Each structure stands twice: as structure tokens, then as C-alpha cells.
mmCIF file of N, CA and C in Angstrom:
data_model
loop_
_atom_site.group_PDB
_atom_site.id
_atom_site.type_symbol
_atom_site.label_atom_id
_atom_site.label_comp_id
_atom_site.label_asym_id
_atom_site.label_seq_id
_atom_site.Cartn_x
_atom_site.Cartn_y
_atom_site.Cartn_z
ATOM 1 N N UNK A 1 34.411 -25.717 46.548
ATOM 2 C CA UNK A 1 33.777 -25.786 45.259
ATOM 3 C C UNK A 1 32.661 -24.762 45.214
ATOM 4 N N UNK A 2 32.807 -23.871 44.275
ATOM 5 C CA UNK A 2 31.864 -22.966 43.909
ATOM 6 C C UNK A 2 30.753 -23.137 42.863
ATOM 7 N N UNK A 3 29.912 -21.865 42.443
ATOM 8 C CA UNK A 3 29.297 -21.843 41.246
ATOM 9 C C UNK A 3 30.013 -21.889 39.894
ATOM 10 N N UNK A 4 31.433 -21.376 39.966
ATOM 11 C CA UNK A 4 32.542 -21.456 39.118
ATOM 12 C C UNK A 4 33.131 -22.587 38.661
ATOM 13 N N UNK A 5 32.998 -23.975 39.306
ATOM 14 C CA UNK A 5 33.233 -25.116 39.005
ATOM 15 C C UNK A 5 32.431 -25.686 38.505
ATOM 16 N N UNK A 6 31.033 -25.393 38.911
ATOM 17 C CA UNK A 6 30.085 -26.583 37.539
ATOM 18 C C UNK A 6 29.205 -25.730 36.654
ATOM 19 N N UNK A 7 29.604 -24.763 36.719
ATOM 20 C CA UNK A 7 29.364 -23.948 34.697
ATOM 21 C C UNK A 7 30.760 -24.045 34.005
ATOM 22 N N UNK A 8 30.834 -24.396 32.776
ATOM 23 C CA UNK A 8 32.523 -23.873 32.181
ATOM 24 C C UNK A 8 32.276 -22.907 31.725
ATOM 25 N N UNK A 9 33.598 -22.366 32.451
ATOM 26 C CA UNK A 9 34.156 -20.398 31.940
ATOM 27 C C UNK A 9 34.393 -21.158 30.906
ATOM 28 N N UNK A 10 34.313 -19.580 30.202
ATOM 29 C CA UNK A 10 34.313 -19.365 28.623
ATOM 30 C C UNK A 10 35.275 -18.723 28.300
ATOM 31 N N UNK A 11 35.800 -18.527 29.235
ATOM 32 C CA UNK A 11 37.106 -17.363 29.089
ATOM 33 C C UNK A 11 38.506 -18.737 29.343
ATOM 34 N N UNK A 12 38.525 -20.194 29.405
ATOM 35 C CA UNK A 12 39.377 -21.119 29.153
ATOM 36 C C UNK A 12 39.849 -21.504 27.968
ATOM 37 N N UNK A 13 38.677 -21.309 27.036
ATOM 38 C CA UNK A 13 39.152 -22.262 25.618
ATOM 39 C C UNK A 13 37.914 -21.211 24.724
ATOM 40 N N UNK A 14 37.959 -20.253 24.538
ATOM 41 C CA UNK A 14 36.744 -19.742 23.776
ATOM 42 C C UNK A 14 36.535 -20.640 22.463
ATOM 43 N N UNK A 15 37.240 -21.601 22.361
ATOM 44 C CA UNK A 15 36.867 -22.411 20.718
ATOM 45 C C UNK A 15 36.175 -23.432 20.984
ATOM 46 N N UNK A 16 36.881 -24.223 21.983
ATOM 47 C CA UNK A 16 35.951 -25.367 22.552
ATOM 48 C C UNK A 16 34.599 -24.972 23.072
ATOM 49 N N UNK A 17 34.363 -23.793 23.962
ATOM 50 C CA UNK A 17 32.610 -23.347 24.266
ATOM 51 C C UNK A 17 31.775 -22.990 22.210
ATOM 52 N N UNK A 18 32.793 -22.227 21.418
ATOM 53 C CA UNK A 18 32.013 -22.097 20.103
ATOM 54 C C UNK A 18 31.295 -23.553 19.626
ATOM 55 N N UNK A 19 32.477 -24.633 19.595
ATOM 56 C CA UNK A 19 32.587 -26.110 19.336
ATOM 57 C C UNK A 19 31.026 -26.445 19.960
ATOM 58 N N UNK A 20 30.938 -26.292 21.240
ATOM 59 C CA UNK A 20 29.822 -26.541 21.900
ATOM 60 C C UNK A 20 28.462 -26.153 21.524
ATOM 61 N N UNK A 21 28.397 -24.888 21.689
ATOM 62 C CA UNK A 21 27.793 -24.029 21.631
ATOM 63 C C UNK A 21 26.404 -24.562 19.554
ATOM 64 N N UNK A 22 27.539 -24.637 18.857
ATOM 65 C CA UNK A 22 27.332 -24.959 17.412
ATOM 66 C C UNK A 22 27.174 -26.377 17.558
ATOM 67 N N UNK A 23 26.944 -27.458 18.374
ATOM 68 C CA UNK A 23 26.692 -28.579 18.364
ATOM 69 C C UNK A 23 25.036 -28.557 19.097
ATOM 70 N N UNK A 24 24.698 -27.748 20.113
ATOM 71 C CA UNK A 24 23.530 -27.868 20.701
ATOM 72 C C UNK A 24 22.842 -27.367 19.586
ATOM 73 N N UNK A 25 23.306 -26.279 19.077
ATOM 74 C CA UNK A 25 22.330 -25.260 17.881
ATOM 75 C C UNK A 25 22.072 -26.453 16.479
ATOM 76 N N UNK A 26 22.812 -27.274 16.276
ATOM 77 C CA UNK A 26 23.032 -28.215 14.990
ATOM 78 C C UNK A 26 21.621 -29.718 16.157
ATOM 79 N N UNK A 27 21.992 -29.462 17.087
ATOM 80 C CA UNK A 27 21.191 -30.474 16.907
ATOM 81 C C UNK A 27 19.290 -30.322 17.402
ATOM 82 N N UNK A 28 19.414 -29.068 17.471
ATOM 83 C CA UNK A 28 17.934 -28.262 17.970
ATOM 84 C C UNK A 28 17.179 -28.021 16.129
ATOM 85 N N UNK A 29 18.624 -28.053 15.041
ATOM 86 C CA UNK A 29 17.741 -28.503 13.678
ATOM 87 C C UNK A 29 17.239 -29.361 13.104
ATOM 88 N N UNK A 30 17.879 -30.085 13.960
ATOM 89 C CA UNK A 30 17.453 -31.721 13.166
ATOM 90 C C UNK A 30 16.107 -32.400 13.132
ATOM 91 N N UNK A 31 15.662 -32.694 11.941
ATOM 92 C CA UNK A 31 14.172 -33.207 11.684
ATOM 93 C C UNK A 31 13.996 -34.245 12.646
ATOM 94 N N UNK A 32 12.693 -34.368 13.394
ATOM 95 C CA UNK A 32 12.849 -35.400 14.394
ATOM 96 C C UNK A 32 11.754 -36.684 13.539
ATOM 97 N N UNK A 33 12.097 -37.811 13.834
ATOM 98 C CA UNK A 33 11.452 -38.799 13.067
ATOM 99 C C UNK A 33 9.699 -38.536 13.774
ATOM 100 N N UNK A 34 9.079 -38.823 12.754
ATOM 101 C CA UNK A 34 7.226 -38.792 12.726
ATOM 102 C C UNK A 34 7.029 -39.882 14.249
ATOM 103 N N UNK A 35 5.993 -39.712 14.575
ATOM 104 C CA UNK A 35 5.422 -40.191 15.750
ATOM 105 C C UNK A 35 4.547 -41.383 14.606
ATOM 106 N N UNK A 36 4.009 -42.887 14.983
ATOM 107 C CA UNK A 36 3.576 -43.727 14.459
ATOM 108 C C UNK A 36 2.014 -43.150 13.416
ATOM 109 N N UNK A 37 1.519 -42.348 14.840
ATOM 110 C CA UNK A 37 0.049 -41.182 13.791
ATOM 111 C C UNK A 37 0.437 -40.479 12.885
ATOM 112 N N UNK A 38 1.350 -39.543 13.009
ATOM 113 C CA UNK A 38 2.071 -38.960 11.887
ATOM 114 C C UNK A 38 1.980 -39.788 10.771
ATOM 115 N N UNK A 39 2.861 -40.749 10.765
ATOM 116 C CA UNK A 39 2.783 -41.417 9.329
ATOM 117 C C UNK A 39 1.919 -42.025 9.109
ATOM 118 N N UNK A 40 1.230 -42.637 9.584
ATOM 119 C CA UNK A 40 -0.195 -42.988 9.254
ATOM 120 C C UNK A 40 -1.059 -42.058 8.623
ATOM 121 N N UNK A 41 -1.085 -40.804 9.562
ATOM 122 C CA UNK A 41 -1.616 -39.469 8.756
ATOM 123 C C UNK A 41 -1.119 -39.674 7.447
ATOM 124 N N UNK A 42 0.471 -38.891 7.590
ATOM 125 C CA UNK A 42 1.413 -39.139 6.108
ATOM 126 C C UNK A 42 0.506 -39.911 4.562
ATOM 127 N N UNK A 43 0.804 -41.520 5.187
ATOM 128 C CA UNK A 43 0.206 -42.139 4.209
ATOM 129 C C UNK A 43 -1.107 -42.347 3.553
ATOM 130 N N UNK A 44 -2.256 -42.168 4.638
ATOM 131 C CA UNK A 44 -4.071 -41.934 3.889
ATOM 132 C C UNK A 44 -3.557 -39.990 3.580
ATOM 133 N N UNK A 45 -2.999 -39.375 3.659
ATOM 134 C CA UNK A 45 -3.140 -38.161 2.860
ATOM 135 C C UNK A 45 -2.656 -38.921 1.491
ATOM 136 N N UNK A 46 -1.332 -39.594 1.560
ATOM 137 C CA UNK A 46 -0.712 -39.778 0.139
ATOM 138 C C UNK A 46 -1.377 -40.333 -0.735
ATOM 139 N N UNK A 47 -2.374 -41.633 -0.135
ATOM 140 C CA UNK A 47 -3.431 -42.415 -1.031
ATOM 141 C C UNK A 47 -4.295 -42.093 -0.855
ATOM 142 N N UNK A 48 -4.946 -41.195 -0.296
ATOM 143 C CA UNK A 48 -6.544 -40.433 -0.623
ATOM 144 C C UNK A 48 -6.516 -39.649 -1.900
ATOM 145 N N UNK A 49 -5.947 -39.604 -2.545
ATOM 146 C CA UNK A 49 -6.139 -38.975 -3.774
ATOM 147 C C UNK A 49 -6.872 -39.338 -4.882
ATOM 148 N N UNK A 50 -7.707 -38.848 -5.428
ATOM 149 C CA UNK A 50 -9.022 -39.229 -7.022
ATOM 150 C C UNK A 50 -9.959 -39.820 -6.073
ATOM 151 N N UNK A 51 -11.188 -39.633 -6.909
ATOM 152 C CA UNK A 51 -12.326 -39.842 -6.341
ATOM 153 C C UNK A 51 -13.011 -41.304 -6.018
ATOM 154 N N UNK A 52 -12.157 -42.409 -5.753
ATOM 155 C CA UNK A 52 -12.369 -43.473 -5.881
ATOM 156 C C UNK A 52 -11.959 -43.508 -4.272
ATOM 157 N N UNK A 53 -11.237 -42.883 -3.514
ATOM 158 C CA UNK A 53 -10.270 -42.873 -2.761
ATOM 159 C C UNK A 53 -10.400 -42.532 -0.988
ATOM 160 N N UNK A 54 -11.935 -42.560 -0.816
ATOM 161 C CA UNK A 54 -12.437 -42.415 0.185
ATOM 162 C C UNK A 54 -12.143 -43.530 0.782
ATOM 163 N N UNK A 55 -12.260 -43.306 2.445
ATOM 164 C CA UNK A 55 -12.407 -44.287 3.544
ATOM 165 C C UNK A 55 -13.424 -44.846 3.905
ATOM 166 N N UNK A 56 -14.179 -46.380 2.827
ATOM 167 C CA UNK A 56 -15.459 -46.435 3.714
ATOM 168 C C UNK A 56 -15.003 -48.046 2.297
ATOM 169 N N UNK A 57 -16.120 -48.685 2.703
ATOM 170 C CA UNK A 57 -16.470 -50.051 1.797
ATOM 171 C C UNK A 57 -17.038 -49.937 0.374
ATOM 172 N N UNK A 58 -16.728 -50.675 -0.581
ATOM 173 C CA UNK A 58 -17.335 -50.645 -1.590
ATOM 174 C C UNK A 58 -18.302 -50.321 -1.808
ATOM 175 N N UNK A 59 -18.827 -49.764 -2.432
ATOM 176 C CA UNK A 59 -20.369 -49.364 -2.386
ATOM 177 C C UNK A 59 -20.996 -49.917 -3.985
ATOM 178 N N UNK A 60 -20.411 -50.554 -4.881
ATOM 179 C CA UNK A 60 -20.701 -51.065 -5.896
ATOM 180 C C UNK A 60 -20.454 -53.173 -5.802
ATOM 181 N N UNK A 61 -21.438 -53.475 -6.445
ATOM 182 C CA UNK A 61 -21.069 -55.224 -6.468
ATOM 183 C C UNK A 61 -20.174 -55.057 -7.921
ATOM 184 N N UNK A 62 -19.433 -56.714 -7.706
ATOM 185 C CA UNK A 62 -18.769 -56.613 -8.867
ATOM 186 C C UNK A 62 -19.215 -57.915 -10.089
ATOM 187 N N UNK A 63 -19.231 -57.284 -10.983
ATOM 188 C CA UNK A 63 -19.998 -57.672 -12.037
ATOM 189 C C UNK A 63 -19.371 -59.224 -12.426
ATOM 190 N N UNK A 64 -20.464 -60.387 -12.287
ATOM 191 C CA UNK A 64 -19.803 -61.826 -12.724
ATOM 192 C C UNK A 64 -20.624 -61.976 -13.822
ATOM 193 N N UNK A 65 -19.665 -62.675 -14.944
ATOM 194 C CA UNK A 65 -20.042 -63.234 -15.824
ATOM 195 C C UNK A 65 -20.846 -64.477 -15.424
ATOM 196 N N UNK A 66 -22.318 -64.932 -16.707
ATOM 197 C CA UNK A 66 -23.227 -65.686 -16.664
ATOM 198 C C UNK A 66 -22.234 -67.053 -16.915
ATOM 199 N N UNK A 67 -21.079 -67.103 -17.880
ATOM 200 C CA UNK A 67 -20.120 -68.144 -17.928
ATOM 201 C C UNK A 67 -19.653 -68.765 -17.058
ATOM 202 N N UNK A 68 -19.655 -69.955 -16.539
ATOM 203 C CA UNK A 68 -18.769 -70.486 -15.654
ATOM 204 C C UNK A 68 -17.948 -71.400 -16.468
ATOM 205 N N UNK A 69 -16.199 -70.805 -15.645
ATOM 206 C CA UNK A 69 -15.393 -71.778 -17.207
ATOM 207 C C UNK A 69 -15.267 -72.959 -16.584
ATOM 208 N N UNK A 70 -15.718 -74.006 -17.426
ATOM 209 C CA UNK A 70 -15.539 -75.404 -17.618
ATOM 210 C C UNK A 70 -13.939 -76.057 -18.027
ATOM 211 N N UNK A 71 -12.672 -76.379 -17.842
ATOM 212 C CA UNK A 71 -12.220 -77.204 -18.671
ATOM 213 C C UNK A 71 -12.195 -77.621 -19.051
ATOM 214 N N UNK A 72 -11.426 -78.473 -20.158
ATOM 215 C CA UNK A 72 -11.702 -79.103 -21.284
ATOM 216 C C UNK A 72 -11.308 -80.514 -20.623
ATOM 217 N N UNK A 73 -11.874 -82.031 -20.744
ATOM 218 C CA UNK A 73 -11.440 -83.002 -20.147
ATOM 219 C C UNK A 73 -9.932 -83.434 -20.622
ATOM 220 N N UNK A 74 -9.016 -83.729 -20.211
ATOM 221 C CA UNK A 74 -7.771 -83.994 -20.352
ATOM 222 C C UNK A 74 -7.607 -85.515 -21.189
ATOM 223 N N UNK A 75 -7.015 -85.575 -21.654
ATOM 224 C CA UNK A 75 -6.546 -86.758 -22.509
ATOM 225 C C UNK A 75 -6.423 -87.789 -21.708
ATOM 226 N N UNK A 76 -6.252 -88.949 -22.014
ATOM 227 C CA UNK A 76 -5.991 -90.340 -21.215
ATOM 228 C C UNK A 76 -4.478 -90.674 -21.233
ATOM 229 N N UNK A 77 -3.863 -90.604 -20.212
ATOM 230 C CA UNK A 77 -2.805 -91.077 -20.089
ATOM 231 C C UNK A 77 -2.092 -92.291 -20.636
ATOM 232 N N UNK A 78 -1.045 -92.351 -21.350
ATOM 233 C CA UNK A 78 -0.895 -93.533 -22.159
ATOM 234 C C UNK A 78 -1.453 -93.360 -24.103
ATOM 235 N N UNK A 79 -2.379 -92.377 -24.242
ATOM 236 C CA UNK A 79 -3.238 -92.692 -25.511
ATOM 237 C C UNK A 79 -2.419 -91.796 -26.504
ATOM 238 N N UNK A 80 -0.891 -91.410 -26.390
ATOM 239 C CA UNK A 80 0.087 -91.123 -27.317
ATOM 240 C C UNK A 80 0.476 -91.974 -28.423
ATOM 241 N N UNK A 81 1.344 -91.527 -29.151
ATOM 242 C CA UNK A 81 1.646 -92.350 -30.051
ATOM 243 C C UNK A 81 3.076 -93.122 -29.044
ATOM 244 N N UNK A 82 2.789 -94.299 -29.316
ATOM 245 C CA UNK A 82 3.885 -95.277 -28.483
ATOM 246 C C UNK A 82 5.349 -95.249 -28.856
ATOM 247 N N UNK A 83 5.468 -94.514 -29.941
ATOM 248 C CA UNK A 83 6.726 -94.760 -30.401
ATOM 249 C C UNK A 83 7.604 -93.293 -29.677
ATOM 250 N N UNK A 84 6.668 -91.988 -29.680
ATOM 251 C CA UNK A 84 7.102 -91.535 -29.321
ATOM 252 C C UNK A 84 7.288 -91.424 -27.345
ATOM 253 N N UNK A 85 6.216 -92.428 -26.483
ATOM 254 C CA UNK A 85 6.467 -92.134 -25.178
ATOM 255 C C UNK A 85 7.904 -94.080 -25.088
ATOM 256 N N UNK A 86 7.826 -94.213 -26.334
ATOM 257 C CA UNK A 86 9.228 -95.028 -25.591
ATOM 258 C C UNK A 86 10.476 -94.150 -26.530
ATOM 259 N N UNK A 87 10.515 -93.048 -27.019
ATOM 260 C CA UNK A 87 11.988 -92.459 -26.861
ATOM 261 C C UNK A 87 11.871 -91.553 -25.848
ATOM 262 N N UNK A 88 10.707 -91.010 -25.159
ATOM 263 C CA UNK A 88 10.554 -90.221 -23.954
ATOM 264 C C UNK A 88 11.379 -91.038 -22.931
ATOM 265 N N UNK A 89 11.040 -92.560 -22.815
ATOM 266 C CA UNK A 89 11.642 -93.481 -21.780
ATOM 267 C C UNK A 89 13.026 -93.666 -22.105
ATOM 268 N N UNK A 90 13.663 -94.071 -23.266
ATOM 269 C CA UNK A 90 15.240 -94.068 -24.005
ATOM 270 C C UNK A 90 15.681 -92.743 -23.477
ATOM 271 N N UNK A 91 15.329 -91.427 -23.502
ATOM 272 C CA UNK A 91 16.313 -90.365 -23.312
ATOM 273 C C UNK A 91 15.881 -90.012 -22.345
ATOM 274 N N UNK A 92 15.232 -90.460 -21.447
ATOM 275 C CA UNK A 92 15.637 -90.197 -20.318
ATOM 276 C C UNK A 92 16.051 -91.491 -19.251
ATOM 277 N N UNK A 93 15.442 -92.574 -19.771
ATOM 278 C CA UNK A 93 15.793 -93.763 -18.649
ATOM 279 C C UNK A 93 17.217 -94.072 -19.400
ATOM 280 N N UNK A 94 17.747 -93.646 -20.164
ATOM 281 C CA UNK A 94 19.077 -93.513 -20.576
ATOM 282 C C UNK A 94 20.526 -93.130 -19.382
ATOM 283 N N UNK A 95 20.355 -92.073 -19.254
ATOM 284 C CA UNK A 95 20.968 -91.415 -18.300
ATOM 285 C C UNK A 95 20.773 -91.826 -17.012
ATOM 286 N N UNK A 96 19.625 -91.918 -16.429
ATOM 287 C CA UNK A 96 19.403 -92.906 -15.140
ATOM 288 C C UNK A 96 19.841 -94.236 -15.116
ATOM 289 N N UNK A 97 19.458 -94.952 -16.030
ATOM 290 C CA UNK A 97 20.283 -95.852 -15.965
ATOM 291 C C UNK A 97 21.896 -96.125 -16.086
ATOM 292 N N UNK A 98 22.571 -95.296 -16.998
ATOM 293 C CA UNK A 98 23.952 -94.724 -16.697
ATOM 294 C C UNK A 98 24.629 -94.451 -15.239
ATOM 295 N N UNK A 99 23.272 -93.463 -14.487
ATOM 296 C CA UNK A 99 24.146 -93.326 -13.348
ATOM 297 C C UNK A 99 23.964 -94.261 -12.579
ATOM 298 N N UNK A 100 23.053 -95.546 -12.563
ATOM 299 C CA UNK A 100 22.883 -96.644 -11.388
ATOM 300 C C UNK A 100 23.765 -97.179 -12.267
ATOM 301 N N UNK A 101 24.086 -97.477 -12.896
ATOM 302 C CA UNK A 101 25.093 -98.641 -13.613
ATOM 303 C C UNK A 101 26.800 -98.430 -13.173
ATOM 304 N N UNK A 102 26.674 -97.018 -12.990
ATOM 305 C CA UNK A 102 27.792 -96.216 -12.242
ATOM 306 C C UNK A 102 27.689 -96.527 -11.065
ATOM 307 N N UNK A 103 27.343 -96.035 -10.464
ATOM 308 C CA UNK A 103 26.750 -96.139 -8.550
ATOM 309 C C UNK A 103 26.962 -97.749 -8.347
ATOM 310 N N UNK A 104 26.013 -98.902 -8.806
ATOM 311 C CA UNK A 104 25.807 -99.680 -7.832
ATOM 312 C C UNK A 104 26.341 -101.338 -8.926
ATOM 313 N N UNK A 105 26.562 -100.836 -10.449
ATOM 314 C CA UNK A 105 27.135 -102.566 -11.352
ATOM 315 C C UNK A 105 28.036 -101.458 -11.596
ATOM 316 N N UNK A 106 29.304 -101.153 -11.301
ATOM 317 C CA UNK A 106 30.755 -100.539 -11.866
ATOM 318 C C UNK A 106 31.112 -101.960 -12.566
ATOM 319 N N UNK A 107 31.339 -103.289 -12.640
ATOM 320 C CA UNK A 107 31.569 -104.396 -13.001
ATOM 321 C C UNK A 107 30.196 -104.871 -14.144
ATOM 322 N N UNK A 108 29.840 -103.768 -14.769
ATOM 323 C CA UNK A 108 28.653 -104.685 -15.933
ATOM 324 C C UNK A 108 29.791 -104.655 -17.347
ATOM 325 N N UNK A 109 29.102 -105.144 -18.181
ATOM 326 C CA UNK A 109 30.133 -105.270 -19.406
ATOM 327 C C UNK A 109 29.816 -103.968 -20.071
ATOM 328 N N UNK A 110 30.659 -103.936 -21.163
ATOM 329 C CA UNK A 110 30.893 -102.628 -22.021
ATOM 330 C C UNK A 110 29.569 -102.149 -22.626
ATOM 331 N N UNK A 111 28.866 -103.700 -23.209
ATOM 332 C CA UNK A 111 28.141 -103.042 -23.994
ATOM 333 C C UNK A 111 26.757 -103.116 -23.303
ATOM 334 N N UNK A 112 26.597 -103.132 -22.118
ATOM 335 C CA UNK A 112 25.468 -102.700 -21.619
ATOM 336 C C UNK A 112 25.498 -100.905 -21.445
ATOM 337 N N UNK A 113 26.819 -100.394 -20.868
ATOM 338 C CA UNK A 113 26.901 -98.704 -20.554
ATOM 339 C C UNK A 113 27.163 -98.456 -22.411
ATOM 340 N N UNK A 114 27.307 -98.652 -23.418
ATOM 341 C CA UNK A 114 27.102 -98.187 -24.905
ATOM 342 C C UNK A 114 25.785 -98.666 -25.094
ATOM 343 N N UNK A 115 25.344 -99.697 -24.911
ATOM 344 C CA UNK A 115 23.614 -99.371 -25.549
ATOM 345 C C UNK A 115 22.733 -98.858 -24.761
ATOM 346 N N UNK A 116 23.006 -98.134 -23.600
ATOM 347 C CA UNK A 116 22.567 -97.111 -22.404
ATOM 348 C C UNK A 116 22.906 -95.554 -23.153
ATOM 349 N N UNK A 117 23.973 -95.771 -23.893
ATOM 350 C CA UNK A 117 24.293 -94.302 -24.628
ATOM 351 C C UNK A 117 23.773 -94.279 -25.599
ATOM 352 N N UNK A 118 23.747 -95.294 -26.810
ATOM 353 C CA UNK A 118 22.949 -94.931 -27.548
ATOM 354 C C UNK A 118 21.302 -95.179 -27.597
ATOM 355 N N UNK A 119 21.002 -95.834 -26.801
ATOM 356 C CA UNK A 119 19.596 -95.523 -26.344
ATOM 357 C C UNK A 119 19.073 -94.084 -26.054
ATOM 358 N N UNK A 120 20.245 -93.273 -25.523
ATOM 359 C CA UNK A 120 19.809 -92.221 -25.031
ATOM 360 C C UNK A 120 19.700 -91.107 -26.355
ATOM 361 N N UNK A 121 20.479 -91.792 -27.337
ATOM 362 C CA UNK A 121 21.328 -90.227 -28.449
ATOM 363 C C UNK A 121 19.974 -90.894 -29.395
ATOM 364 N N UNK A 122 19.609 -91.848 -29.156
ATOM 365 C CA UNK A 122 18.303 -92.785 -30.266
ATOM 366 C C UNK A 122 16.847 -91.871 -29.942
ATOM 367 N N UNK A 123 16.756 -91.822 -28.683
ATOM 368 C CA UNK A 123 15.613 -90.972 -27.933
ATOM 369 C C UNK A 123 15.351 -89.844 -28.147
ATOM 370 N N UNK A 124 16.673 -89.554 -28.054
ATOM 371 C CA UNK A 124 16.857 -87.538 -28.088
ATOM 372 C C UNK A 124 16.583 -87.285 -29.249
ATOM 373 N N UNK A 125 17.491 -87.384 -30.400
ATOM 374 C CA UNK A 125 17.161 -87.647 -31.847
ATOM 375 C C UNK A 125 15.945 -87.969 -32.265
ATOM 376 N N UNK A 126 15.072 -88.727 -31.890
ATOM 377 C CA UNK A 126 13.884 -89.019 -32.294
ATOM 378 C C UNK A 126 12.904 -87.714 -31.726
ATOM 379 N N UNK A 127 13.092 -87.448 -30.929
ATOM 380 C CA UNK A 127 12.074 -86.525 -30.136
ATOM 381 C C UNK A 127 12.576 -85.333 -30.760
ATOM 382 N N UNK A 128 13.442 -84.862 -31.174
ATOM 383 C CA UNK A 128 14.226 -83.715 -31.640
ATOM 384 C C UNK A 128 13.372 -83.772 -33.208
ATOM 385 N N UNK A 129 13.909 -84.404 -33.701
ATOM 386 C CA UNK A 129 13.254 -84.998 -35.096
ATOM 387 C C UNK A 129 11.553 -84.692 -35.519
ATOM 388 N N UNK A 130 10.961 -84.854 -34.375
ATOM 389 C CA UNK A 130 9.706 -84.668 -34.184
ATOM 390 C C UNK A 130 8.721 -83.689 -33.365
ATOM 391 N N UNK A 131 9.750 -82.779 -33.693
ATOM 392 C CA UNK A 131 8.894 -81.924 -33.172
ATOM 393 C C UNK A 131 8.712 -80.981 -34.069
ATOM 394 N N UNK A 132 7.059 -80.025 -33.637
ATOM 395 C CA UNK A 132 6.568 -79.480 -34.672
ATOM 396 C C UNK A 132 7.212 -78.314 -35.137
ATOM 397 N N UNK A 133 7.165 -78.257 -36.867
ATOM 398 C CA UNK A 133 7.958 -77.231 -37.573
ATOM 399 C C UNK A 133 7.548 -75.898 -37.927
ATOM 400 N N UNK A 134 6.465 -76.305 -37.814
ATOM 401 C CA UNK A 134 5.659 -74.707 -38.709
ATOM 402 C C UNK A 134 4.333 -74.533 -36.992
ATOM 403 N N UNK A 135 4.075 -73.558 -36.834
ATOM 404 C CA UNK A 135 3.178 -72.681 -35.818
ATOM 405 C C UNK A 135 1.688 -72.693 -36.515
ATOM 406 N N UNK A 136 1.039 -73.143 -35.339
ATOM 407 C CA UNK A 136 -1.177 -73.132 -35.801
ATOM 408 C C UNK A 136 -1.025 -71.905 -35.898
ATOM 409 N N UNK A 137 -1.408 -71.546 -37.291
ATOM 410 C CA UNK A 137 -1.788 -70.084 -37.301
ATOM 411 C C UNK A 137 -2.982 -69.340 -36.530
ATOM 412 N N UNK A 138 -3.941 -70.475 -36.112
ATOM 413 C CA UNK A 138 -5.123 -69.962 -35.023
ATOM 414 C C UNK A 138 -4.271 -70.261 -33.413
ATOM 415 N N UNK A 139 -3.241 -70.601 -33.366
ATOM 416 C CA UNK A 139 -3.136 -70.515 -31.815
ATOM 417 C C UNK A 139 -2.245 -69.665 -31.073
ATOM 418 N N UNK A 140 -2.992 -68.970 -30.409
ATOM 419 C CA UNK A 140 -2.126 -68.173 -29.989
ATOM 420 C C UNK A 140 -1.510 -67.794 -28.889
ATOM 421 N N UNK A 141 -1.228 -68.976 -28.354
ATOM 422 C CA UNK A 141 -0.479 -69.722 -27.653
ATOM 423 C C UNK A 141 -0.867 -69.384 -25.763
ATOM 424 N N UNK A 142 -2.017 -69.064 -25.908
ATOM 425 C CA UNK A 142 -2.555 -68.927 -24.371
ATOM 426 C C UNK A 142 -2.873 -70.285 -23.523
ATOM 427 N N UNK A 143 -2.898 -71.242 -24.723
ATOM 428 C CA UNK A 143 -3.276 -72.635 -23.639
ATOM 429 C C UNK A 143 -1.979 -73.154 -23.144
ATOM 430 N N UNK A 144 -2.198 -73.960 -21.985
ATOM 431 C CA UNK A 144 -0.644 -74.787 -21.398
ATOM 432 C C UNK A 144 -1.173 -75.867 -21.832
#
């Protein structure tokens, strides 16, 4: 075994050494990915920009209003109009009760699962019925 055995002649396959040859050169172009500083660099160049944009702490306080907001106290639970929190209970304890009547009395009579339905179409209807038609022209709709 010579020096002739571990270089390849070029004078065997001159296409396969080109092949070669154009693969080391293709890969001596290739952009090599940024080192972790690099992009770090990268990115305070990209956001240092306008004059707000320096590296250091606020140097201004930020301005509070003399207001502190108060909420408004909430209503008393229950102090609705009654007619409307028992079709709230009809259209919806309607359907719940439908599905336990399903689930756990399959054996109740007819007209307990029909006045479970129309309890429910009595509820819906009513609440449907009552709700408001025309928009507060002062509200503009920022409160929940």
C-alpha cells in the first residue's frame, strides 16, 4: 500500500472527483447559523431603534390618577321580578328535569315528561317575550 491508495486518482472517474470536488465548494457557502451572542446582538440592534429605545430603566414615574375606581354595589340577589326568575327556573329546570326523569324514573307517567316540556316552551317564551326592544340611547354598552 502506497501514497496512491489513500488519495483518489482523478484520472479513475474524472466526474465523480468534479461531483466531489462541487460538493466541498457548495458546502464552504453555506450560511452558518448565528452563535447565541450573535442573535442577541441581532435582536437589541433590531429593537434599539427611536429614541425611547435605550438600555437602562425608566427614568420617568407614571402618572396615577387622583380617582380611585370604586364599584358600584351590586344588587341583592333574589330582588328581581319573581315572575321572571321562576321562568329562568321553568326553562331551564325544564330540561334537567327531563334528563333525570330519563336517567333514573323511565317508569313516571306521561304527563309528568309533557308538563316538564311545556314548562320549559312556558319559560323560554316568557323570557323571549321579555326582553328589551328598543336600546338606552345613553348606554353605550361598556358596562357588564
Amino acid at each position: 500500500m502506497g501514497s496512491e491508495d489513500t488519495t483518489p486518482s482523478r484520472s479513475d472517474d474524472p466526474r465523480w472527483d468534479e461531483l466531489v470536488e462541487n460538493f466541498r465548494t457548495l458546502d464552504q457557502d453555506t450560511p452558518r447559523e448565528p452563535s447565541a451572542a450573535e442573535r442577541q446582538q441581532q435582536l437589541r440592534n433590531l429593537f434599539s431603534t427611536g429614541p425611547g429605545a435605550l438600555l437602562r430603566p425608566r427614568d420617568y414615574e407614571i402618572e396615577e390618577g387622583d380617582e380611585e375606581f370604586v364599584p358600584e354595589e351590586p344588587d341583592a340577589l333574589g330582588s328581581g321580578n319573581p315572575l321572571t326568575n321562576l321562568a329562568w327556573v321553568a326553562a331551564l329546570g325544564g330540561p334537567l328535569g327531563l334528563l333525570l326523569c330519563v336517567i333514573f324514573f323511565r317508569s313516571a307517567p306521561v304527563y309528568v315528561y309533557v308538563g316538564l316540556v311545556i314548562a320549559t316552551l312556558l319559560g323560554a317564551a316568557y323570557l323571549l317575550l321579555h326582553l328589551p326592544t328598543e336600546r338606552d340611547p345613553g348606554d353605550d354598552g361598556a358596562r357588564v
